[in-house]
Short mmCIF file of C-alpha atoms in Angstrom, two decimals:
data_model
loop_
_atom_site.label_atom_id
_atom_site.label_comp_id
_atom_site.label_asym_id
_atom_site.label_seq_id
_atom_site.Cartn_x
_atom_site.Cartn_y
_atom_site.Cartn_z
CA ARG A 160 58.57 -69.06 4.23
CA PRO A 161 59.25 -65.90 6.63
CA PHE A 162 58.92 -62.43 5.07
CA LEU A 163 61.59 -59.93 6.46
CA SER A 164 61.05 -56.27 6.15
CA ALA A 165 63.81 -54.03 7.24
CA LYS A 166 65.03 -50.33 6.66
CA PRO A 167 68.54 -50.37 4.71
CA SER A 168 71.15 -49.59 7.19
CA SER A 169 74.77 -48.59 6.45
CA SER A 170 75.82 -49.89 9.81
CA SER A 171 74.71 -53.22 9.24
CA SER A 172 77.05 -55.90 7.48
CA SER A 173 75.06 -57.18 4.48
CA SER A 174 77.87 -59.91 3.99
CA HIS A 175 77.19 -61.45 7.41
CA ARG A 176 75.09 -64.64 6.95
CA ARG A 177 73.43 -66.50 9.69
CA ALA A 178 71.71 -69.53 9.55
CA VAL A 179 67.93 -69.66 10.64
CA PHE A 180 68.60 -72.49 13.14
CA ALA A 181 71.70 -71.53 14.30
CA PRO A 182 72.97 -73.45 17.45
CA ILE A 183 72.86 -71.67 20.62
CA PRO A 184 76.05 -69.76 21.95
CA LYS A 185 78.41 -72.09 23.60
CA VAL A 186 79.61 -71.17 27.37
CA SER A 187 82.82 -70.31 26.14
CA GLN A 188 81.51 -67.65 23.78
CA ILE A 189 79.22 -65.54 26.35
CA ALA A 190 80.03 -63.09 29.10
CA LEU A 191 77.89 -62.06 32.23
CA ILE A 192 74.95 -59.97 31.94
CA ASN A 193 75.80 -56.71 33.49
CA GLU A 194 73.97 -53.97 31.54
CA PRO A 195 70.20 -53.20 31.53
CA MET A 196 67.78 -53.04 28.68
CA VAL A 197 65.43 -50.29 29.52
CA THR A 198 62.16 -51.11 28.46
CA GLY A 199 60.48 -47.83 29.04
CA THR A 200 57.94 -49.34 31.20
CA SER A 201 58.69 -48.35 34.77
CA ALA A 202 57.00 -51.50 36.41
CA VAL A 203 59.05 -53.69 34.42
CA ASP A 204 62.26 -51.99 34.59
CA ALA A 205 61.52 -51.75 38.70
CA LEU A 206 60.12 -55.18 39.49
CA SER A 207 61.55 -57.42 36.55
CA PRO A 208 64.21 -55.49 34.96
CA LEU A 209 65.70 -57.08 31.67
CA GLY A 210 69.38 -57.35 31.13
CA ARG A 211 71.24 -57.17 27.81
CA GLY A 212 71.35 -60.59 26.66
CA GLN A 213 68.84 -62.09 28.77
CA ASN A 214 65.80 -64.03 27.69
CA MET A 215 62.33 -63.03 29.21
CA LEU A 216 58.79 -64.47 29.08
CA LEU A 217 56.12 -61.83 28.83
CA VAL A 218 52.76 -63.73 29.87
CA GLY A 219 49.13 -62.78 30.57
CA GLN A 220 45.69 -63.24 29.41
CA SER A 221 44.18 -61.87 26.31
CA GLY A 222 43.84 -58.36 26.41
CA THR A 223 46.12 -57.53 29.22
CA GLY A 224 48.52 -55.39 27.05
CA LYS A 225 51.39 -57.75 26.22
CA ARG A 226 51.94 -56.33 22.69
CA GLY A 227 51.83 -52.99 24.23
CA VAL A 228 54.46 -53.61 26.71
CA ALA A 229 56.87 -55.24 23.98
CA ILE A 230 56.28 -52.19 21.55
CA ASP A 231 56.98 -49.62 24.38
CA ALA A 232 60.28 -51.59 24.74
CA VAL A 233 60.97 -51.05 21.11
CA ALA A 234 60.16 -47.43 20.95
CA ALA A 235 62.57 -46.91 24.11
CA GLN A 236 65.46 -48.35 22.17
CA VAL A 237 64.52 -46.48 19.00
CA ARG A 238 64.54 -43.21 20.94
CA ALA A 239 68.08 -43.46 21.56
CA GLY A 240 68.84 -43.26 17.81
CA ASP A 241 71.94 -44.84 16.21
CA LYS A 242 73.51 -45.59 19.55
CA GLY A 243 70.54 -47.40 20.62
CA VAL A 244 69.56 -51.15 20.20
CA LYS A 245 68.72 -52.75 16.98
CA CYS A 246 65.31 -54.12 17.22
CA VAL A 247 63.75 -57.25 15.42
CA TYR A 248 60.14 -57.65 15.73
CA ALA A 249 58.77 -61.23 14.81
CA LEU A 250 55.16 -61.80 14.17
CA THR A 251 54.27 -65.47 14.24
CA SER A 252 50.35 -65.26 13.71
CA THR A 253 48.78 -66.92 11.00
CA ASN A 254 46.15 -64.33 11.16
CA ALA A 255 46.31 -61.70 8.44
CA ARG A 256 44.38 -59.19 10.52
CA ASP A 257 46.30 -59.74 13.62
CA ARG A 258 49.53 -59.17 11.65
CA LYS A 259 48.04 -56.03 10.06
CA GLU A 260 47.08 -54.77 13.55
CA ALA A 261 50.47 -55.43 15.08
CA LEU A 262 51.99 -53.46 12.15
CA ARG A 263 49.50 -50.55 12.72
CA ARG A 264 50.46 -50.54 16.26
CA LEU A 265 54.30 -50.38 15.34
CA GLU A 266 53.74 -47.49 12.63
CA GLU A 267 51.69 -45.79 15.19
CA ALA A 268 54.53 -45.83 17.88
CA GLY A 269 56.78 -44.39 15.29
CA VAL A 270 59.04 -47.39 15.12
CA LEU A 271 58.14 -49.40 12.04
CA ASP A 272 60.64 -47.70 9.85
CA GLU A 273 63.64 -48.18 12.24
CA ILE A 274 63.31 -51.83 12.95
CA VAL A 275 63.61 -55.29 11.22
CA VAL A 276 60.03 -57.04 11.18
CA VAL A 277 59.82 -60.76 10.16
CA SER A 278 56.58 -62.54 9.73
CA ALA A 279 54.65 -64.87 7.66
CA ARG A 280 54.39 -64.17 4.17
CA ASP A 281 51.25 -65.86 3.54
CA ASN A 282 47.91 -66.68 5.25
CA VAL A 283 47.68 -70.19 5.69
CA GLU A 284 44.60 -70.37 7.75
CA GLY A 285 41.84 -72.35 6.14
CA SER A 286 44.10 -74.38 3.84
CA GLU A 287 44.67 -78.28 4.12
CA SER A 288 46.89 -78.97 7.21
CA GLY A 289 46.92 -75.13 7.98
CA ASP A 290 47.20 -75.59 11.53
CA GLU A 291 50.34 -77.60 11.26
CA VAL A 292 51.82 -75.46 8.57
CA GLY A 293 51.20 -72.22 10.36
CA SER A 294 52.79 -73.60 13.25
CA ALA A 295 55.94 -74.66 11.41
CA GLU A 296 55.96 -71.31 9.80
CA ALA A 297 55.72 -69.53 13.25
CA VAL A 298 58.79 -71.51 14.37
CA ALA A 299 60.95 -70.70 11.45
CA VAL A 300 59.65 -66.75 12.00
CA ALA A 301 60.94 -66.94 15.54
CA ALA A 302 64.06 -68.58 14.47
CA ALA A 303 64.70 -66.07 11.60
CA ALA A 304 64.40 -63.12 14.01
CA CYS A 305 66.82 -64.59 16.28
CA ALA A 306 69.34 -64.85 13.39
CA VAL A 307 68.57 -61.35 12.50
CA GLY A 308 69.52 -60.38 15.93
CA GLU A 309 72.70 -62.55 16.21
CA SER A 310 73.90 -61.18 12.82
CA PHE A 311 73.93 -57.40 14.43
CA ALA A 312 75.44 -58.86 17.41
CA LEU A 313 78.25 -60.86 15.91
CA SER A 314 79.14 -58.56 12.94
CA SER A 315 79.29 -55.42 14.50
CA GLY A 316 79.36 -55.83 18.26
CA ALA A 317 75.74 -54.49 18.46
CA ASP A 318 73.11 -54.89 21.06
CA SER A 319 69.79 -56.29 19.73
CA LEU A 320 66.45 -56.76 20.95
CA VAL A 321 64.16 -59.66 19.51
CA ILE A 322 60.33 -59.74 20.18
CA VAL A 323 58.58 -62.89 19.50
CA ASP A 324 54.82 -62.30 19.26
CA ASP A 325 54.19 -64.65 20.20
CA ILE A 326 55.39 -68.39 21.10
CA ASP A 327 52.12 -70.08 21.49
CA ARG A 328 52.27 -71.72 18.02
CA HIS A 329 55.44 -73.66 19.38
CA LYS A 330 53.30 -75.60 21.57
CA ALA A 331 50.99 -76.53 18.60
CA LEU A 332 53.75 -77.79 16.51
CA TRP A 333 55.06 -79.85 19.20
CA ASP A 334 51.66 -81.35 19.97
CA TRP A 335 51.17 -81.97 16.49
CA THR A 336 54.58 -84.00 15.91
CA THR A 337 53.65 -85.75 19.21
CA ARG A 338 50.56 -87.01 17.73
CA VAL A 339 52.21 -88.17 14.42
CA LEU A 340 54.69 -90.01 16.48
CA VAL A 341 51.83 -91.90 18.23
CA ASP A 342 49.90 -92.40 14.88
CA VAL A 343 53.15 -93.99 13.46
CA TYR A 344 54.75 -95.80 16.26
CA GLY A 345 52.34 -96.15 18.94
CA VAL A 346 51.90 -94.40 22.26
CA ASP A 347 54.97 -95.95 23.73
CA ALA A 348 57.11 -93.82 21.24
CA VAL A 349 56.04 -90.85 23.19
CA VAL A 350 57.30 -90.30 26.71
CA LYS A 351 54.88 -90.15 29.41
CA ASP A 352 55.27 -86.28 30.24
CA ASP A 353 54.17 -85.52 26.54
CA ARG A 354 51.37 -87.73 26.62
CA GLU A 355 50.14 -86.02 29.89
CA GLY A 356 50.69 -82.10 28.68
CA GLY A 357 53.84 -82.08 31.07
CA ALA A 358 57.31 -80.75 29.98
CA SER A 359 59.63 -83.61 29.05
CA SER A 360 63.37 -83.21 28.59
CA GLU A 361 62.75 -83.40 24.82
CA MET A 362 60.06 -80.73 24.96
CA ARG A 363 62.72 -78.51 27.18
CA GLY A 364 65.36 -79.02 24.47
CA TYR A 365 62.87 -78.21 21.76
CA TYR A 366 62.16 -74.81 23.46
CA SER A 367 65.90 -74.26 24.61
CA ALA A 368 66.69 -74.17 20.92
CA LEU A 369 64.98 -70.53 20.75
CA ILE A 370 65.03 -69.37 24.40
CA GLN A 371 68.86 -70.00 24.80
CA ARG A 372 69.75 -68.22 21.72
CA ALA A 373 69.71 -65.03 23.82
CA GLY A 374 73.07 -64.16 25.38
CA LYS A 375 75.79 -61.57 26.04
CA PHE A 376 78.61 -62.33 23.69
CA ASN A 377 81.98 -62.29 25.15
CA LYS A 378 84.92 -59.55 23.78
CA ALA A 379 86.22 -62.37 21.60
CA LYS A 380 82.79 -62.79 19.90
CA GLY A 381 82.31 -58.95 19.56
CA GLY A 382 80.84 -58.09 22.82
CA GLY A 383 77.49 -57.83 21.38
CA SER A 384 74.08 -59.29 22.73
CA VAL A 385 70.73 -60.79 21.64
CA THR A 386 68.04 -60.09 24.41
CA LEU A 387 64.90 -62.04 23.78
CA MET A 388 61.27 -61.17 24.84
CA MET A 389 58.63 -63.84 24.07
CA LEU A 390 54.94 -63.14 24.58
CA SER A 391 52.77 -66.10 25.52
CA ASN A 392 49.01 -66.02 26.05
CA ILE A 393 47.19 -67.76 29.09
CA PRO A 394 43.49 -68.43 29.03
CA GLY A 395 41.55 -66.06 31.27
CA ARG A 396 39.15 -67.03 34.17
CA GLY A 397 36.28 -66.64 31.68
CA GLY A 398 35.19 -69.44 29.65
CA ASP A 399 31.98 -71.35 28.50
CA ASP A 400 31.74 -73.08 32.03
CA GLU A 401 31.31 -70.04 34.14
CA GLU A 402 27.67 -70.27 34.06
CA THR A 403 27.89 -73.87 35.45
CA VAL A 404 26.24 -74.01 38.88
CA PHE A 405 27.68 -76.98 41.04
CA GLN A 406 25.68 -78.88 43.58
CA PRO A 407 27.39 -79.70 47.12
CA GLU A 408 27.53 -83.31 46.24
CA ASP A 409 30.06 -82.34 43.84
CA PHE A 410 32.52 -81.67 46.67
CA ASP A 411 32.08 -84.90 48.31
CA GLY A 412 35.71 -85.93 47.62
CA ALA A 413 37.03 -82.54 49.05
CA SER A 414 38.55 -81.86 52.56
CA GLN A 415 36.41 -81.10 55.35
CA LYS A 416 37.34 -77.45 55.59
CA VAL A 417 36.23 -77.16 51.83
CA LYS A 418 32.95 -78.95 52.71
CA ASP A 419 32.16 -76.47 55.62
CA ARG A 420 32.71 -73.38 53.33
CA ILE A 421 30.40 -74.90 50.81
CA ALA A 422 27.88 -75.25 53.31
CA ILE A 423 27.99 -71.54 54.22
CA LEU A 424 27.74 -70.56 50.64
CA VAL A 425 24.57 -72.76 50.28
CA LYS A 426 23.05 -71.36 53.45
CA SER A 427 23.54 -67.69 52.24
CA LYS A 428 22.06 -68.61 48.91
CA ILE A 429 25.13 -68.03 47.24
CA PRO A 430 25.30 -70.04 43.59
CA LEU A 431 28.06 -72.31 43.39
CA THR A 432 29.58 -71.11 40.15
CA PRO A 433 33.26 -71.18 39.14
CA VAL A 434 33.53 -67.31 39.55
CA ASN A 435 32.28 -67.51 43.10
CA LEU A 436 34.35 -70.43 44.05
CA ARG A 437 37.65 -68.70 42.65
CA LYS A 438 36.79 -65.42 44.61
CA ILE A 439 37.12 -67.53 47.98
CA GLN A 440 40.02 -69.84 46.46
CA ILE A 441 37.76 -72.87 46.49
CA PRO A 442 38.99 -75.27 43.80
CA VAL A 443 36.69 -75.82 41.08
CA PRO A 444 35.65 -79.60 40.70
CA SER A 445 37.08 -81.30 37.74
CA ALA A 446 34.67 -79.86 35.63
CA SER A 447 34.46 -79.00 32.21
CA GLU A 448 36.68 -79.44 29.25
CA SER A 449 37.54 -75.91 29.08
CA GLU A 450 38.73 -75.80 32.63
CA CYS A 451 40.90 -78.77 32.02
CA ASP A 452 42.37 -76.99 29.03
CA ARG A 453 42.77 -73.64 31.17
CA LEU A 454 44.94 -76.00 33.71
CA LEU A 455 46.81 -77.50 30.81
CA ALA A 456 47.54 -74.03 29.56
CA LEU A 457 48.86 -72.78 32.91
CA GLN A 458 50.85 -75.61 33.40
CA HIS A 459 52.64 -75.08 30.11
CA ALA A 460 53.15 -71.50 31.32
CA ASP A 461 54.62 -72.78 34.48
CA ASP A 462 56.96 -74.98 32.18
CA LEU A 463 58.25 -71.84 30.00
CA ILE A 464 58.76 -69.99 33.20
CA SER A 465 60.97 -72.51 34.76
CA MET A 466 63.19 -72.48 31.20
CA THR A 467 63.73 -68.58 31.25
CA ASP A 468 65.48 -66.02 32.85
CA GLY A 469 62.41 -64.21 34.20
CA GLN A 470 58.89 -63.55 33.47
CA ILE A 471 56.68 -60.42 33.42
CA TRP A 472 53.13 -61.36 34.44
CA LEU A 473 50.29 -59.22 33.35
CA ASP A 474 47.09 -60.04 35.26
CA GLU A 475 43.47 -59.46 33.78
CA THR A 476 42.11 -58.88 37.53
CA LEU A 477 44.77 -56.10 37.92
CA LYS A 478 43.62 -54.47 34.60
CA ALA A 479 40.02 -54.72 35.64
CA GLY A 480 40.90 -52.81 38.84
CA GLY A 481 42.56 -50.13 36.86
CA ARG A 482 46.33 -51.18 37.14
CA ARG A 483 48.40 -49.92 34.05
CA PRO A 484 50.41 -51.96 33.32
CA PRO A 485 48.51 -54.71 35.30
CA LEU A 486 51.81 -56.21 36.02
CA ASP A 487 51.52 -58.77 39.10
CA PRO A 488 54.68 -57.81 41.40
CA GLN A 489 54.62 -61.36 43.16
CA ARG A 490 54.65 -63.35 39.96
CA SER A 491 57.16 -61.07 37.84
CA ILE A 492 60.66 -61.49 38.59
CA THR A 493 64.29 -61.74 36.90
CA ARG A 494 66.46 -64.53 37.67
CA VAL A 495 69.54 -62.44 36.55
CA GLY A 496 71.68 -61.18 39.24
CA VAL A 497 70.06 -63.23 41.99
CA GLY A 498 72.20 -64.22 44.93
CA ALA A 499 74.98 -62.54 46.64
CA ASP A 500 77.87 -64.67 44.85
CA THR A 501 77.02 -63.23 41.39
CA ASN A 502 78.31 -59.97 39.74
CA SER A 503 75.87 -60.29 37.02
CA ARG A 504 72.98 -57.44 37.03
CA ALA A 505 69.88 -56.83 34.95
CA ASP A 506 68.70 -53.86 36.71
CA ALA A 507 69.79 -50.05 36.30
CA PRO A 508 72.12 -48.71 38.97
CA ALA A 509 69.98 -45.53 39.30
CA LEU A 510 66.80 -47.54 40.21
CA ARG A 511 68.51 -50.22 42.22
CA GLY A 512 68.80 -48.00 45.57
CA LEU A 513 65.16 -46.74 45.03
CA ILE A 514 63.20 -49.88 44.75
CA GLY A 515 65.21 -52.19 46.98
CA GLY A 516 62.24 -52.92 49.31
CA LEU A 517 59.40 -52.09 46.77
CA ARG A 518 58.15 -55.76 46.24
CA PHE A 519 58.29 -56.40 49.82
CA GLU A 520 56.36 -53.41 50.60
CA LEU A 521 53.76 -54.17 47.86
CA ALA A 522 53.37 -57.63 49.42
CA GLN A 523 52.74 -56.26 53.08
CA ALA A 524 50.15 -53.95 51.97
CA ALA A 525 48.59 -56.57 49.95
CA ASP A 526 48.32 -58.82 52.93
CA ILE A 527 47.02 -55.98 55.01
CA LEU A 528 43.99 -55.46 52.26
CA LYS A 529 43.19 -59.02 52.46
CA ARG A 530 42.96 -59.37 56.09
CA ALA A 531 41.40 -56.01 57.49
CA VAL A 532 38.61 -53.63 56.99
CA SER A 533 39.16 -49.98 56.86
CA ALA A 534 37.83 -49.58 60.25
CA ASP A 535 40.35 -51.95 61.85
CA LEU A 536 43.32 -50.44 60.39
CA THR A 537 45.93 -49.21 62.78
CA LYS A 538 48.08 -46.05 61.94
CA ALA A 539 51.01 -48.03 60.93
CA GLU A 540 48.85 -50.04 58.49
CA ARG A 541 47.16 -46.94 56.93
CA LYS A 542 50.46 -45.34 56.42
CA GLN A 543 51.88 -48.64 54.45
CA LEU A 544 48.55 -48.74 52.31
CA ILE A 545 49.26 -44.82 51.56
CA LYS A 546 52.88 -45.83 50.45
CA ARG A 547 51.68 -48.75 48.63
CA ASP A 548 49.25 -46.35 46.64
CA ALA A 549 52.13 -43.90 46.09
CA TRP A 550 54.38 -46.51 44.78
CA LEU A 551 51.32 -47.66 42.47
CA LEU A 552 50.89 -44.20 41.33
CA ALA A 553 54.44 -43.83 40.34
CA LEU A 554 54.35 -46.92 38.36
CA HIS A 555 51.05 -46.23 36.45
CA GLN A 556 51.78 -46.00 33.01
CA GLU A 557 49.55 -46.16 29.76
CA THR A 558 50.50 -48.15 26.80
CA GLY A 559 52.37 -45.93 24.34
CA ARG A 560 53.89 -43.60 26.80
CA ALA A 561 57.37 -45.23 27.04
CA ARG A 562 59.49 -43.44 29.52
CA SER A 563 63.31 -42.79 29.85
CA LEU A 564 65.29 -43.92 32.54
CA SER A 565 65.40 -40.52 34.05
CA GLU A 566 61.68 -40.12 33.90
CA SER A 567 61.25 -43.49 35.72
CA VAL A 568 63.85 -42.48 38.36
CA VAL A 569 62.05 -39.30 39.00
CA SER A 570 58.72 -40.94 39.41
CA LEU A 571 59.75 -43.56 41.79
CA LEU A 572 62.14 -41.19 43.79
CA ALA A 573 59.00 -39.11 44.50
CA ALA A 574 57.06 -41.99 45.62
CA SER A 575 60.07 -43.27 47.85
CA ILE A 576 60.67 -39.93 49.81
CA GLY A 577 56.66 -39.46 50.38
CA GLN A 578 56.34 -36.53 47.89
CA LEU A 579 53.18 -38.35 46.38
CA ASP A 580 51.56 -39.11 49.83
CA ASP A 581 49.45 -36.10 50.13
CA VAL A 582 48.32 -36.77 46.47
CA ILE A 583 47.24 -40.08 47.64
CA GLU A 584 45.43 -38.62 50.78
CA LYS A 585 43.62 -36.44 48.57
CA GLY A 586 42.38 -39.39 46.54
CA GLY A 587 44.67 -38.92 43.77
CA THR A 588 45.54 -42.62 43.34
CA ALA A 589 46.55 -44.37 40.01
CA GLY A 590 44.27 -43.80 37.13
CA THR A 591 42.41 -40.80 38.59
CA GLU A 592 42.52 -37.55 37.11
CA LEU A 593 43.87 -35.87 40.16
CA GLY A 594 46.52 -38.70 40.38
CA MET A 595 47.84 -37.99 36.75
CA GLY A 596 47.70 -34.17 37.17
#
């Protein structure tokens, strides 16, 4: 039974009703996505732009700042006032403390009274069948939030932004229903992909009922849009198996190349722990249950990515290195507007000319850092690394400091024309006092 909280608005139509589990828009009802939804986070707007009517997955390990990015996106819309985007925030957590913390952060950002919040009314944790009830309630909360966003779009032609924080409970409900099918009808009642944790066509249909509710409606349907940002958590590289020390014989089934590298580690007296193995990209042996769970969760994230219009990937390693936000430019992308034969675009025209080669430049610099030590760098490579650090300085942004489009343009323009190079050469990299000055 979702709980809805909203500030009364004269601009909304109280007579417009929308089914919680409304069908996804038909192809005949939608138009091309061609207007950006500026999120207020420069790294997102530059590297994984969000278009009005697009769905986007915001994925990362716990503590990487997913909720902060989402709330900043809401703040960026609220800042525009009555002409801005209508925002709906869905809190699917069954944990009362987590919901309270999310509401606190929305209030701290100054947006709580300006948006619609949909959340679970009761805390079902600890009750009989609590997990199943909680996951079903989470699905209802997300669907109700989409219905509110659709109501704005269809009743008044408004653009709406729906944040689903988060969609992890959807998988819990799917797994539970799968177990029920097996218990009642036997294992043959469930397709092989579902039994093995994969994404069957049935599971894709289940998620599409939420994901595909995003869309840009055509003029006949009012011209509004529903933009959907869904948060999803993936397990970190930590875990209760991180202290495990493997033996050389655990790698008997590996390739000779891996065995040779293991021999070098043993000779150097470096323990064969999961942490050390991952540092040099040696696969961890089929090990612990927690590692298997982690791999299944990553597989599920990949399945979700394949269903969405793009993903913003936040990485714990980048966060530990001081990156804010810790957005991975190689794994974050939008699929709207990709290809030369489409008129659809998600990015802001003001940014388009500035960051055309940004992703490639960051990838080149990352490759240089992997294969070279400082003494071996050529003059051209040093220049590339300075340019990379200038870009990262321009993109550096703490949570709670949403930028306007013009602020992002100025910051990225300074990096693109070399105005930040002197700061970098003096040690003013992203996150340092000199860099922020």
